[in-house]
PDB file of N, CA and C in Angstrom:
ATOM      1  N   THR A 200      18.070  10.013-111.523  1.00 55.00           N
ATOM      2  CA  THR A 200      18.080   9.294-112.789  1.00 55.00           C
ATOM      3  C   THR A 200      19.045   9.989-113.747  1.00 55.00           C
ATOM      4  N   ASN A 201      19.902   9.218-114.414  1.00 62.00           N
ATOM      5  CA  ASN A 201      20.846   9.813-115.352  1.00 62.00           C
ATOM      6  C   ASN A 201      20.226   9.930-116.742  1.00 62.00           C
ATOM      7  N   GLU A 202      21.033  10.345-117.709  1.00 66.00           N
ATOM      8  CA  GLU A 202      20.523  10.615-119.056  1.00 66.00           C
ATOM      9  C   GLU A 202      20.036   9.386-119.812  1.00 66.00           C
ATOM     10  N   ILE A 203      20.348   8.166-119.313  1.00 64.00           N
ATOM     11  CA  ILE A 203      19.839   6.959-119.972  1.00 64.00           C
ATOM     12  C   ILE A 203      18.736   6.295-119.166  1.00 64.00           C
ATOM     13  N   GLY A 204      18.289   6.970-118.086  1.00 67.00           N
ATOM     14  CA  GLY A 204      17.151   6.472-117.338  1.00 67.00           C
ATOM     15  C   GLY A 204      17.475   5.538-116.191  1.00 67.00           C
ATOM     16  N   CYS A 205      18.735   5.420-115.817  1.00 71.00           N
ATOM     17  CA  CYS A 205      19.134   4.585-114.685  1.00 71.00           C
ATOM     18  C   CYS A 205      19.427   5.459-113.481  1.00 71.00           C
ATOM     19  N   SER A 206      19.467   4.810-112.328  1.00 66.00           N
ATOM     20  CA  SER A 206      19.709   5.548-111.096  1.00 66.00           C
ATOM     21  C   SER A 206      21.190   5.766-110.819  1.00 66.00           C
ATOM     22  N   PHE A 207      22.082   5.086-111.560  1.00 74.00           N
ATOM     23  CA  PHE A 207      23.505   5.222-111.267  1.00 74.00           C
ATOM     24  C   PHE A 207      24.154   6.391-112.008  1.00 74.00           C
ATOM     25  N   GLU A 208      25.229   6.910-111.392  1.00 80.00           N
ATOM     26  CA  GLU A 208      26.065   7.924-112.020  1.00 80.00           C
ATOM     27  C   GLU A 208      27.255   7.202-112.632  1.00 80.00           C
ATOM     28  N   LEU A 209      27.586   7.525-113.875  1.00 86.00           N
ATOM     29  CA  LEU A 209      28.738   6.925-114.536  1.00 86.00           C
ATOM     30  C   LEU A 209      29.972   7.766-114.239  1.00 86.00           C
ATOM     31  N   VAL A 210      30.995   7.133-113.675  1.00 91.00           N
ATOM     32  CA  VAL A 210      32.251   7.810-113.365  1.00 91.00           C
ATOM     33  C   VAL A 210      33.332   7.205-114.260  1.00 91.00           C
ATOM     34  N   ILE A 211      33.960   8.054-115.078  1.00 94.00           N
ATOM     35  CA  ILE A 211      35.013   7.604-115.980  1.00 94.00           C
ATOM     36  C   ILE A 211      36.331   8.214-115.514  1.00 94.00           C
ATOM     37  N   LEU A 212      37.308   7.353-115.277  1.00 96.00           N
ATOM     38  CA  LEU A 212      38.627   7.803-114.854  1.00 96.00           C
ATOM     39  C   LEU A 212      39.647   7.506-115.949  1.00 96.00           C
ATOM     40  N   ILE A 213      40.706   8.313-116.013  1.00 98.00           N
ATOM     41  CA  ILE A 213      41.790   8.136-116.978  1.00 98.00           C
ATOM     42  C   ILE A 213      43.071   7.892-116.189  1.00 98.00           C
ATOM     43  N   SER A 214      43.821   6.853-116.571  1.00 97.00           N
ATOM     44  CA  SER A 214      45.082   6.559-115.897  1.00 97.00           C
ATOM     45  C   SER A 214      46.172   6.279-116.929  1.00 97.00           C
ATOM     46  N   PRO A 215      47.334   6.949-116.832  1.00 98.00           N
ATOM     47  CA  PRO A 215      47.610   8.090-115.971  1.00 98.00           C
ATOM     48  C   PRO A 215      46.915   9.346-116.494  1.00 98.00           C
ATOM     49  N   GLU A 216      46.748  10.308-115.635  1.00 97.00           N
ATOM     50  CA  GLU A 216      46.073  11.554-115.993  1.00 97.00           C
ATOM     51  C   GLU A 216      46.751  12.181-117.208  1.00 97.00           C
ATOM     52  N   GLY A 217      45.944  12.650-118.167  1.00 97.00           N
ATOM     53  CA  GLY A 217      46.464  13.313-119.353  1.00 97.00           C
ATOM     54  C   GLY A 217      46.895  12.392-120.473  1.00 97.00           C
ATOM     55  N   SER A 218      46.716  11.072-120.295  1.00 98.00           N
ATOM     56  CA  SER A 218      47.188  10.111-121.294  1.00 98.00           C
ATOM     57  C   SER A 218      46.173   9.813-122.390  1.00 98.00           C
ATOM     58  N   GLY A 219      44.937  10.225-122.191  1.00 98.00           N
ATOM     59  CA  GLY A 219      43.913   9.955-123.194  1.00 98.00           C
ATOM     60  C   GLY A 219      42.576  10.524-122.782  1.00 98.00           C
ATOM     61  N   THR A 220      41.562  10.214-123.580  1.00 97.00           N
ATOM     62  CA  THR A 220      40.203  10.659-123.309  1.00 97.00           C
ATOM     63  C   THR A 220      39.251   9.493-123.543  1.00 97.00           C
ATOM     64  N   VAL A 221      38.003   9.683-123.156  1.00 96.00           N
ATOM     65  CA  VAL A 221      36.976   8.673-123.406  1.00 96.00           C
ATOM     66  C   VAL A 221      35.796   9.357-124.082  1.00 96.00           C
ATOM     67  N   GLU A 222      35.401   8.815-125.228  1.00 95.00           N
ATOM     68  CA  GLU A 222      34.217   9.297-125.931  1.00 95.00           C
ATOM     69  C   GLU A 222      33.020   8.511-125.421  1.00 95.00           C
ATOM     70  N   LYS A 223      31.956   9.225-125.049  1.00 92.00           N
ATOM     71  CA  LYS A 223      30.751   8.589-124.505  1.00 92.00           C
ATOM     72  C   LYS A 223      29.590   8.848-125.457  1.00 92.00           C
ATOM     73  N   GLU A 224      28.918   7.790-125.860  1.00 91.00           N
ATOM     74  CA  GLU A 224      27.789   7.895-126.786  1.00 91.00           C
ATOM     75  C   GLU A 224      26.609   7.109-126.217  1.00 91.00           C
ATOM     76  N   LYS A 225      25.429   7.682-126.273  1.00 86.00           N
ATOM     77  CA  LYS A 225      24.216   6.992-125.838  1.00 86.00           C
ATOM     78  C   LYS A 225      23.802   6.009-126.929  1.00 86.00           C
ATOM     79  N   VAL A 226      23.521   4.756-126.548  1.00 88.00           N
ATOM     80  CA  VAL A 226      23.132   3.723-127.511  1.00 88.00           C
ATOM     81  C   VAL A 226      21.910   2.968-126.996  1.00 88.00           C
ATOM     82  N   GLN A 227      21.219   2.327-127.939  1.00 85.00           N
ATOM     83  CA  GLN A 227      20.064   1.509-127.575  1.00 85.00           C
ATOM     84  C   GLN A 227      20.079   0.249-128.422  1.00 85.00           C
ATOM     85  N   THR A 228      19.897  -0.906-127.766  1.00 83.00           N
ATOM     86  CA  THR A 228      19.869  -2.179-128.471  1.00 83.00           C
ATOM     87  C   THR A 228      19.040  -3.178-127.673  1.00 83.00           C
ATOM     88  N   SER A 229      18.290  -3.991-128.352  1.00 80.00           N
ATOM     89  CA  SER A 229      17.479  -5.038-127.714  1.00 80.00           C
ATOM     90  C   SER A 229      16.659  -4.513-126.538  1.00 80.00           C
ATOM     91  N   GLY A 230      16.143  -3.291-126.670  1.00 78.00           N
ATOM     92  CA  GLY A 230      15.310  -2.715-125.626  1.00 78.00           C
ATOM     93  C   GLY A 230      16.071  -2.147-124.451  1.00 78.00           C
ATOM     94  N   LEU A 231      17.397  -2.231-124.475  1.00 80.00           N
ATOM     95  CA  LEU A 231      18.222  -1.670-123.402  1.00 80.00           C
ATOM     96  C   LEU A 231      18.870  -0.370-123.863  1.00 80.00           C
ATOM     97  N   THR A 232      18.946   0.583-122.956  1.00 81.00           N
ATOM     98  CA  THR A 232      19.619   1.837-123.238  1.00 81.00           C
ATOM     99  C   THR A 232      20.914   1.843-122.446  1.00 81.00           C
ATOM    100  N   GLY A 233      21.960   2.396-123.038  1.00 84.00           N
ATOM    101  CA  GLY A 233      23.236   2.412-122.334  1.00 84.00           C
ATOM    102  C   GLY A 233      24.223   3.372-122.939  1.00 84.00           C
ATOM    103  N   TYR A 234      25.481   3.155-122.595  1.00 87.00           N
ATOM    104  CA  TYR A 234      26.572   3.977-123.093  1.00 87.00           C
ATOM    105  C   TYR A 234      27.550   3.124-123.877  1.00 87.00           C
ATOM    106  N   LYS A 235      28.066   3.703-124.942  1.00 91.00           N
ATOM    107  CA  LYS A 235      29.200   3.138-125.661  1.00 91.00           C
ATOM    108  C   LYS A 235      30.384   4.006-125.258  1.00 91.00           C
ATOM    109  N   LEU A 236      31.402   3.403-124.657  1.00 93.00           N
ATOM    110  CA  LEU A 236      32.574   4.122-124.197  1.00 93.00           C
ATOM    111  C   LEU A 236      33.773   3.708-125.035  1.00 93.00           C
ATOM    112  N   THR A 237      34.428   4.690-125.664  1.00 95.00           N
ATOM    113  CA  THR A 237      35.588   4.410-126.499  1.00 95.00           C
ATOM    114  C   THR A 237      36.799   5.153-125.955  1.00 95.00           C
ATOM    115  N   ALA A 238      37.843   4.412-125.638  1.00 96.00           N
ATOM    116  CA  ALA A 238      39.081   4.997-125.125  1.00 96.00           C
ATOM    117  C   ALA A 238      39.920   5.493-126.297  1.00 96.00           C
ATOM    118  N   VAL A 239      40.370   6.748-126.210  1.00 97.00           N
ATOM    119  CA  VAL A 239      41.155   7.365-127.277  1.00 97.00           C
ATOM    120  C   VAL A 239      42.473   7.876-126.675  1.00 97.00           C
ATOM    121  N   PRO A 240      43.607   7.262-127.051  1.00 97.00           N
ATOM    122  CA  PRO A 240      44.886   7.691-126.484  1.00 97.00           C
ATOM    123  C   PRO A 240      45.338   9.042-127.032  1.00 97.00           C
ATOM    124  N   ASN A 241      46.012   9.812-126.176  1.00 98.00           N
ATOM    125  CA  ASN A 241      46.660  11.039-126.622  1.00 98.00           C
ATOM    126  C   ASN A 241      47.963  10.671-127.319  1.00 98.00           C
ATOM    127  N   GLU A 242      48.559  11.626-128.017  1.00 97.00           N
ATOM    128  CA  GLU A 242      49.816  11.395-128.719  1.00 97.00           C
ATOM    129  C   GLU A 242      50.873  10.906-127.730  1.00 97.00           C
ATOM    130  N   GLY A 243      51.588   9.867-128.129  1.00 97.00           N
ATOM    131  CA  GLY A 243      52.633   9.308-127.279  1.00 97.00           C
ATOM    132  C   GLY A 243      52.159   8.188-126.375  1.00 97.00           C
ATOM    133  N   TYR A 244      50.854   7.882-126.422  1.00 98.00           N
ATOM    134  CA  TYR A 244      50.286   6.821-125.592  1.00 98.00           C
ATOM    135  C   TYR A 244      49.522   5.826-126.452  1.00 98.00           C
ATOM    136  N   THR A 245      49.330   4.648-125.902  1.00 96.00           N
ATOM    137  CA  THR A 245      48.499   3.629-126.524  1.00 96.00           C
ATOM    138  C   THR A 245      47.513   3.118-125.476  1.00 96.00           C
ATOM    139  N   PHE A 246      46.346   2.687-125.931  1.00 96.00           N
ATOM    140  CA  PHE A 246      45.359   2.140-125.003  1.00 96.00           C
ATOM    141  C   PHE A 246      45.847   0.786-124.500  1.00 96.00           C
ATOM    142  N   LYS A 247      45.709   0.558-123.199  1.00 96.00           N
ATOM    143  CA  LYS A 247      46.098  -0.727-122.609  1.00 96.00           C
ATOM    144  C   LYS A 247      44.885  -1.564-122.236  1.00 96.00           C
ATOM    145  N   GLU A 248      43.971  -0.992-121.393  1.00 96.00           N
ATOM    146  CA  GLU A 248      42.848  -1.785-120.904  1.00 96.00           C
ATOM    147  C   GLU A 248      41.835  -0.917-120.175  1.00 96.00           C
ATOM    148  N   TRP A 249      40.645  -1.474-120.002  1.00 95.00           N
ATOM    149  CA  TRP A 249      39.643  -0.921-119.091  1.00 95.00           C
ATOM    150  C   TRP A 249      39.781  -1.673-117.789  1.00 95.00           C
ATOM    151  N   LEU A 250      39.733  -0.965-116.683  1.00 95.00           N
ATOM    152  CA  LEU A 250      39.812  -1.579-115.373  1.00 95.00           C
ATOM    153  C   LEU A 250      38.496  -1.341-114.642  1.00 95.00           C
ATOM    154  N   TYR A 251      37.899  -2.413-114.139  1.00 91.00           N
ATOM    155  CA  TYR A 251      36.657  -2.347-113.389  1.00 91.00           C
ATOM    156  C   TYR A 251      36.974  -2.332-111.894  1.00 91.00           C
ATOM    157  N   PRO A 252      36.078  -1.801-111.072  1.00 90.00           N
ATOM    158  CA  PRO A 252      36.333  -1.722-109.625  1.00 90.00           C
ATOM    159  C   PRO A 252      36.648  -3.062-108.963  1.00 90.00           C
ATOM    160  N   ASP A 253      36.117  -4.154-109.502  1.00 91.00           N
ATOM    161  CA  ASP A 253      36.366  -5.469-108.899  1.00 91.00           C
ATOM    162  C   ASP A 253      37.673  -6.105-109.377  1.00 91.00           C
ATOM    163  N   GLY A 254      38.435  -5.357-110.189  1.00 92.00           N
ATOM    164  CA  GLY A 254      39.709  -5.857-110.685  1.00 92.00           C
ATOM    165  C   GLY A 254      39.636  -6.499-112.052  1.00 92.00           C
ATOM    166  N   THR A 255      38.435  -6.655-112.598  1.00 92.00           N
ATOM    167  CA  THR A 255      38.271  -7.220-113.930  1.00 92.00           C
ATOM    168  C   THR A 255      38.934  -6.308-114.950  1.00 92.00           C
ATOM    169  N   ILE A 256      39.569  -6.916-115.962  1.00 93.00           N
ATOM    170  CA  ILE A 256      40.247  -6.172-117.023  1.00 93.00           C
ATOM    171  C   ILE A 256      39.589  -6.517-118.354  1.00 93.00           C
ATOM    172  N   ASP A 257      39.372  -5.507-119.189  1.00 93.00           N
ATOM    173  CA  ASP A 257      38.827  -5.695-120.533  1.00 93.00           C
ATOM    174  C   ASP A 257      39.779  -5.000-121.493  1.00 93.00           C
ATOM    175  N   ASN A 258      40.304  -5.740-122.462  1.00 93.00           N
ATOM    176  CA  ASN A 258      41.292  -5.191-123.392  1.00 93.00           C
ATOM    177  C   ASN A 258      40.701  -4.517-124.622  1.00 93.00           C
ATOM    178  N   SER A 259      39.373  -4.527-124.764  1.00 91.00           N
ATOM    179  CA  SER A 259      38.730  -3.866-125.901  1.00 91.00           C
ATOM    180  C   SER A 259      38.774  -2.360-125.702  1.00 91.00           C
ATOM    181  N   SER A 260      39.060  -1.599-126.757  1.00 89.00           N
ATOM    182  CA  SER A 260      39.092  -0.140-126.605  1.00 89.00           C
ATOM    183  C   SER A 260      37.687   0.433-126.489  1.00 89.00           C
ATOM    184  N   THR A 261      36.681  -0.320-126.947  1.00 90.00           N
ATOM    185  CA  THR A 261      35.296   0.113-126.829  1.00 90.00           C
ATOM    186  C   THR A 261      34.532  -0.876-125.955  1.00 90.00           C
ATOM    187  N   ILE A 262      33.825  -0.349-124.953  1.00 89.00           N
ATOM    188  CA  ILE A 262      32.985  -1.190-124.103  1.00 89.00           C
ATOM    189  C   ILE A 262      31.580  -0.605-124.064  1.00 89.00           C
ATOM    190  N   TYR A 263      30.627  -1.426-123.663  1.00 87.00           N
ATOM    191  CA  TYR A 263      29.240  -1.002-123.555  1.00 87.00           C
ATOM    192  C   TYR A 263      28.772  -1.184-122.122  1.00 87.00           C
ATOM    193  N   LEU A 264      28.019  -0.247-121.642  1.00 82.00           N
ATOM    194  CA  LEU A 264      27.504  -0.272-120.279  1.00 82.00           C
ATOM    195  C   LEU A 264      26.015   0.024-120.365  1.00 82.00           C
ATOM    196  N   TYR A 265      25.171  -0.972-120.062  1.00 79.00           N
ATOM    197  CA  TYR A 265      23.727  -0.827-120.228  1.00 79.00           C
ATOM    198  C   TYR A 265      23.001  -0.642-118.906  1.00 79.00           C
ATOM    199  N   CYS A 266      21.880   0.050-118.996  1.00 77.00           N
ATOM    200  CA  CYS A 266      20.967   0.227-117.873  1.00 77.00           C
ATOM    201  C   CYS A 266      20.091  -1.028-117.823  1.00 77.00           C
ATOM    202  N   ARG A 267      20.128  -1.735-116.710  1.00 72.00           N
ATOM    203  CA  ARG A 267      19.361  -2.971-116.571  1.00 72.00           C
ATOM    204  C   ARG A 267      18.336  -2.791-115.464  1.00 72.00           C
ATOM    205  N   PRO A 268      17.101  -2.422-115.818  1.00 70.00           N
ATOM    206  CA  PRO A 268      16.065  -2.208-114.803  1.00 70.00           C
ATOM    207  C   PRO A 268      15.915  -3.429-113.905  1.00 70.00           C
ATOM    208  N   GLY A 269      15.816  -3.178-112.608  1.00 68.00           N
ATOM    209  CA  GLY A 269      15.687  -4.251-111.653  1.00 68.00           C
ATOM    210  C   GLY A 269      17.016  -4.810-111.192  1.00 68.00           C
ATOM    211  N   VAL A 270      18.032  -4.767-112.068  1.00 70.00           N
ATOM    212  CA  VAL A 270      19.364  -5.270-111.729  1.00 70.00           C
ATOM    213  C   VAL A 270      20.221  -4.145-111.151  1.00 70.00           C
ATOM    214  N   ASP A 271      20.139  -2.975-111.778  1.00 66.00           N
ATOM    215  CA  ASP A 271      20.962  -1.844-111.362  1.00 66.00           C
ATOM    216  C   ASP A 271      20.299  -0.976-110.300  1.00 66.00           C
ATOM    217  N   ASP A 272      19.085  -1.299-109.900  1.00 64.00           N
ATOM    218  CA  ASP A 272      18.393  -0.505-108.886  1.00 64.00           C
ATOM    219  C   ASP A 272      19.223  -0.466-107.607  1.00 64.00           C
ATOM    220  N   GLY A 273      19.384   0.702-107.042  1.00 68.00           N
ATOM    221  CA  GLY A 273      20.124   0.854-105.799  1.00 68.00           C
ATOM    222  C   GLY A 273      21.609   1.081-105.992  1.00 68.00           C
ATOM    223  N   ILE A 274      22.118   0.883-107.211  1.00 70.00           N
ATOM    224  CA  ILE A 274      23.534   1.148-107.475  1.00 70.00           C
ATOM    225  C   ILE A 274      23.685   2.648-107.702  1.00 70.00           C
ATOM    226  N   GLN A 275      24.554   3.289-106.930  1.00 75.00           N
ATOM    227  CA  GLN A 275      24.692   4.738-107.021  1.00 75.00           C
ATOM    228  C   GLN A 275      25.716   5.175-108.055  1.00 75.00           C
ATOM    229  N   THR A 276      26.809   4.425-108.202  1.00 83.00           N
ATOM    230  CA  THR A 276      27.815   4.777-109.208  1.00 83.00           C
ATOM    231  C   THR A 276      28.341   3.528-109.894  1.00 83.00           C
ATOM    232  N   LYS A 277      28.746   3.690-111.128  1.00 84.00           N
ATOM    233  CA  LYS A 277      29.471   2.660-111.865  1.00 84.00           C
ATOM    234  C   LYS A 277      30.732   3.339-112.372  1.00 84.00           C
ATOM    235  N   THR A 278      31.867   2.793-111.986  1.00 90.00           N
ATOM    236  CA  THR A 278      33.151   3.394-112.327  1.00 90.00           C
ATOM    237  C   THR A 278      33.901   2.510-113.315  1.00 90.00           C
ATOM    238  N   ARG A 279      34.452   3.141-114.341  1.00 93.00           N
ATOM    239  CA  ARG A 279      35.310   2.456-115.292  1.00 93.00           C
ATOM    240  C   ARG A 279      36.552   3.317-115.469  1.00 93.00           C
ATOM    241  N   THR A 280      37.723   2.669-115.490  1.00 96.00           N
ATOM    242  CA  THR A 280      38.988   3.385-115.664  1.00 96.00           C
ATOM    243  C   THR A 280      39.624   2.971-116.978  1.00 96.00           C
ATOM    244  N   ALA A 281      39.887   3.953-117.850  1.00 97.00           N
ATOM    245  CA  ALA A 281      40.610   3.710-119.094  1.00 97.00           C
ATOM    246  C   ALA A 281      42.096   3.844-118.782  1.00 97.00           C
ATOM    247  N   VAL A 282      42.844   2.772-119.043  1.00 97.00           N
ATOM    248  CA  VAL A 282      44.273   2.758-118.730  1.00 97.00           C
ATOM    249  C   VAL A 282      45.063   2.839-120.039  1.00 97.00           C
ATOM    250  N   PHE A 283      45.999   3.789-120.061  1.00 97.00           N
ATOM    251  CA  PHE A 283      46.863   3.977-121.224  1.00 97.00           C
ATOM    252  C   PHE A 283      48.307   3.786-120.777  1.00 97.00           C
ATOM    253  N   GLU A 284      49.207   3.525-121.743  1.00 97.00           N
ATOM    254  CA  GLU A 284      50.607   3.411-121.412  1.00 97.00           C
ATOM    255  C   GLU A 284      51.436   4.133-122.479  1.00 97.00           C
ATOM    256  N   PRO A 285      52.601   4.653-122.082  1.00 97.00           N
ATOM    257  CA  PRO A 285      53.444   5.354-123.047  1.00 97.00           C
ATOM    258  C   PRO A 285      53.907   4.401-124.151  1.00 97.00           C
ATOM    259  N   ILE A 286      54.010   4.936-125.349  1.00 96.00           N
ATOM    260  CA  ILE A 286      54.541   4.159-126.470  1.00 96.00           C
ATOM    261  C   ILE A 286      56.048   4.091-126.312  1.00 96.00           C
ATOM    262  N   GLU A 287      56.568   2.874-126.358  1.00 88.00           N
ATOM    263  CA  GLU A 287      58.017   2.672-126.238  1.00 88.00           C
ATOM    264  C   GLU A 287      58.665   2.894-127.597  1.00 88.00           C
ATOM    265  N   ASP A 288      59.787   3.556-127.612  1.00 78.00           N
ATOM    266  CA  ASP A 288      60.522   3.783-128.868  1.00 78.00           C
ATOM    267  C   ASP A 288      61.279   2.558-129.298  1.00 78.00           C
TER     268      ASP A 288
END
């Protein structure tokens, strides 16, 4: 069980390496506990998108990932990739 009470491990990847960071905050809403993930670009980069393992793209710099009892049971990991790109001059 992770820090929000779900069985999955949250894996956060940064692409390309060294281009930014992700701030993770524990949140609770409507009886669900989860994570608020905010992509923060390093100097010289801008946030592009979140990439999900199934190829889904989300252009919001902040996303929410909730623990859903009964739905997430048996899921071992949830991976999200924050994608950044260099700022063009």
